Structures are given as C-alpha cells and as structure tokens.
Short mmCIF file of C-alpha atoms in Angstrom, two decimals:
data_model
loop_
_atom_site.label_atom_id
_atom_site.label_comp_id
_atom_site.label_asym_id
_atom_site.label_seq_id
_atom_site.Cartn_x
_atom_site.Cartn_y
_atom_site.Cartn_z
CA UNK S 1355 -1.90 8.14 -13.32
CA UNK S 1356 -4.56 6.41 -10.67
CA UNK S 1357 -4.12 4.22 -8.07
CA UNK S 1358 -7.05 2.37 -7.16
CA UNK S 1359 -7.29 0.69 -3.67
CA UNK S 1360 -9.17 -1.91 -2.67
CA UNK S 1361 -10.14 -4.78 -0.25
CA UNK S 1362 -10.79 -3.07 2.91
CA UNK S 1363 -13.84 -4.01 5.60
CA UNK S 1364 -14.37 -5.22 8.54
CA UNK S 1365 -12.96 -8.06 10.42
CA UNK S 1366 -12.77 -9.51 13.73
CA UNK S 1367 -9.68 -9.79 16.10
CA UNK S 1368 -7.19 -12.59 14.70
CA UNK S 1369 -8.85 -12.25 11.20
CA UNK S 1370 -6.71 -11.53 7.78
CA UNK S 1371 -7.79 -9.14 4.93
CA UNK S 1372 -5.59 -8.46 1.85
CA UNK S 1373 -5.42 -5.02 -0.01
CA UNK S 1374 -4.30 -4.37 -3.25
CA UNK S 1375 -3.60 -1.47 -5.27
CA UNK S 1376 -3.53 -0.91 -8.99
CA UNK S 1377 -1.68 1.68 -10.75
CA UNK S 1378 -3.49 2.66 -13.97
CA UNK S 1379 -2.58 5.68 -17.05
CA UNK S 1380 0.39 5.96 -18.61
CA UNK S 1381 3.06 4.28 -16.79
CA UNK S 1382 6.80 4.04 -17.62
CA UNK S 1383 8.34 2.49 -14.35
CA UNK S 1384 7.53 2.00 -10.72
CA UNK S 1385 10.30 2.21 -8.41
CA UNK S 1386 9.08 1.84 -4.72
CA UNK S 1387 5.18 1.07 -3.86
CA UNK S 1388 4.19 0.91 -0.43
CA UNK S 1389 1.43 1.08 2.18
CA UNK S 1390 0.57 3.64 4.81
CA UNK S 1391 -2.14 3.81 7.27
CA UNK S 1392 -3.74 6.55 9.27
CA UNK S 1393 -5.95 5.66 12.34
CA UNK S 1394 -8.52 7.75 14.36
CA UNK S 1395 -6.68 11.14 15.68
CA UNK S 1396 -3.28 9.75 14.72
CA UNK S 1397 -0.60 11.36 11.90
CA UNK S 1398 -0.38 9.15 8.56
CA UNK S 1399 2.33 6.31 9.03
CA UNK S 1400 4.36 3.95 6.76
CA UNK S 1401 3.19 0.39 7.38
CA UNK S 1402 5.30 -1.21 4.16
CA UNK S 1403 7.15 -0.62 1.03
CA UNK S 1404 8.60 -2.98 -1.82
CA UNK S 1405 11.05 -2.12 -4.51
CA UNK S 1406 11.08 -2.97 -7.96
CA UNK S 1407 13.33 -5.99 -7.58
CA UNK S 1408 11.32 -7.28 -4.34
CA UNK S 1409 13.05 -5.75 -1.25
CA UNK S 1410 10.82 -4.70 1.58
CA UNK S 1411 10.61 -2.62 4.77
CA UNK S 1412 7.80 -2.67 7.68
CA UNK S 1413 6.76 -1.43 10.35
CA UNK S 1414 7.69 -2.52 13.59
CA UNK S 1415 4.26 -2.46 14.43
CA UNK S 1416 3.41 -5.48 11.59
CA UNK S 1417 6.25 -7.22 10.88
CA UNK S 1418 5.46 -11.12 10.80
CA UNK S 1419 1.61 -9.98 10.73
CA UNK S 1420 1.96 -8.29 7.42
CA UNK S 1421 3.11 -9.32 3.63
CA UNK S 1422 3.86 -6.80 0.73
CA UNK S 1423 3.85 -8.16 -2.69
CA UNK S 1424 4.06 -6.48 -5.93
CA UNK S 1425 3.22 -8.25 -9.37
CA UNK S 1426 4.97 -5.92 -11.96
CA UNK S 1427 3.21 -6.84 -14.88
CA UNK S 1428 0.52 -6.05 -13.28
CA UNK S 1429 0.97 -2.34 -11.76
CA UNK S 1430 -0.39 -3.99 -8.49
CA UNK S 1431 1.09 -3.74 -4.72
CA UNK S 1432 -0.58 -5.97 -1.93
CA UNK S 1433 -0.95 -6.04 1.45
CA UNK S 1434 -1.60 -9.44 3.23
CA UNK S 1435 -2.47 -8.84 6.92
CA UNK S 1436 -2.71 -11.23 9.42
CA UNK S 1437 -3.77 -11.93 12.77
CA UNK S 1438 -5.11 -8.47 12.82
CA UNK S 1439 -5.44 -6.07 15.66
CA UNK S 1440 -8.02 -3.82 16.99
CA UNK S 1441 -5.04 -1.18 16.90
CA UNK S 1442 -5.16 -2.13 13.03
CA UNK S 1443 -7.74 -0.31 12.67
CA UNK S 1444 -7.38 2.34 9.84
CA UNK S 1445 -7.82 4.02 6.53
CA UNK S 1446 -5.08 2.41 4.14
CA UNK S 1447 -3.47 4.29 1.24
CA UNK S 1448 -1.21 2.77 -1.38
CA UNK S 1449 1.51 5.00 -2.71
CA UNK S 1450 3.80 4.70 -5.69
CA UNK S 1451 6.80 6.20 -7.15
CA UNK S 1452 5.98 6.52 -10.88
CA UNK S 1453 8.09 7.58 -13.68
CA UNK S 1454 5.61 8.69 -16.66
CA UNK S 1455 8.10 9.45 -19.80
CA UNK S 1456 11.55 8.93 -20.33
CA UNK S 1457 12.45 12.42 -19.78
CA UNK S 1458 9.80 12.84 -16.73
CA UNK S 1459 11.63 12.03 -13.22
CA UNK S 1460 9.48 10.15 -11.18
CA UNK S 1461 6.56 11.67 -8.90
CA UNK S 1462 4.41 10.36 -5.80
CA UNK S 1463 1.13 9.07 -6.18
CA UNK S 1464 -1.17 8.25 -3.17
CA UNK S 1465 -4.35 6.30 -3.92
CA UNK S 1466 -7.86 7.11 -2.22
CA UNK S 1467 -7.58 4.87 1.06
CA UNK S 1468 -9.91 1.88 1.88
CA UNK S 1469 -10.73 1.37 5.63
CA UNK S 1470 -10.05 -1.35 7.47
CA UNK S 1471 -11.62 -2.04 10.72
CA UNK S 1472 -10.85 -4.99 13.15
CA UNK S 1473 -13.76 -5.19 15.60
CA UNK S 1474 -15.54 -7.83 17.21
#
C-alpha cells in the first residue's frame, strides 16, 4: 500500500490550496483517513480526520478554514484550506487506516508529505 500526496506550494496570506491523497496497492477497506502537519521545530500534529461514513474531527487551529473530504471509490482524502495563515505553514502528511485482506487487521499508513508554505 502507497499513499501519494499531493497539491502543496506556495501561497500568499488569505489564499486556499487543496491537498489530496491517494491510497494505491491492494486495498480491502479504509476506516479513518486524515491529515497531519508538522511545521518548522514543532512535533507532528493532527489537523483532520474523516471516517468511512463521512464524520470528521479538526483542529482547533482550522476549523471553518479547513474541509476534509474523502471520495471512497476513489481511495482519495482531501484537504481544502482556506484563508490560509502564515502559521499554516508546513509539511502535510496524509494517513490512513487500511485493512489489506480479510484476515489482516488494519495498519497505519503515512504518505510522503507535500509542503505548504503561506508567504507573501
């Protein structure tokens, strides 16, 4: 299993990007996907996550900023960020709760990160 991040850059103050995240290989179910970030000299922290059947959690930090989606024929989480921040300003990593087989339990899977930076 791979999950393959993109749609990172830069952007200015007030500006939007959206990420998404594929989940590729052999793929039974996936329970929870979700988004973390991890800035400059800071620890790795949960920005959003989005069950199977559409419930989310955020962040303090980005809620009415932010927008998770999933499409589940698709494998794909998104993140839809708004009126970004210089504070923003990050690598982000997709994660994914993935059950391979039937008779597999599920494991963690953390994608490669795309960097976002809000700058003017």
């Amino acid at each position: 299993v791979q999950l393959q991040a993109s749609g990172g850059g830069l952007v200015q103050p007030g500006g939007s990007l959206r990420l998404s995240c594929l989940a590729s290989g052999t793929i039974l179910r996936i329970n929870v996907m979700g988004w973390y970030r991890q800035g400059p000299g800071t620890q790795r922290e949960l920005v959003a996550t989005i069950t199977s059947g559409g419930l989310t959690n955020y962040a303090d930090s980005v809620k009415g900023r932010f927008t998770i989606s999933r499409d589940n024929a698709k494998n794909t989480v998104y993140l839809q960020m708004n009126s970004l921040k210089p504070e923003d300003t990050a690598v982000y990593y997709c994660n994914s709760d993935i059950q391979r087989r039937s008779w597999l339990s599920a494991e963690t899977y953390w994608g490669q990160g795309t960097l976002v930076t809000v700058s003017s």
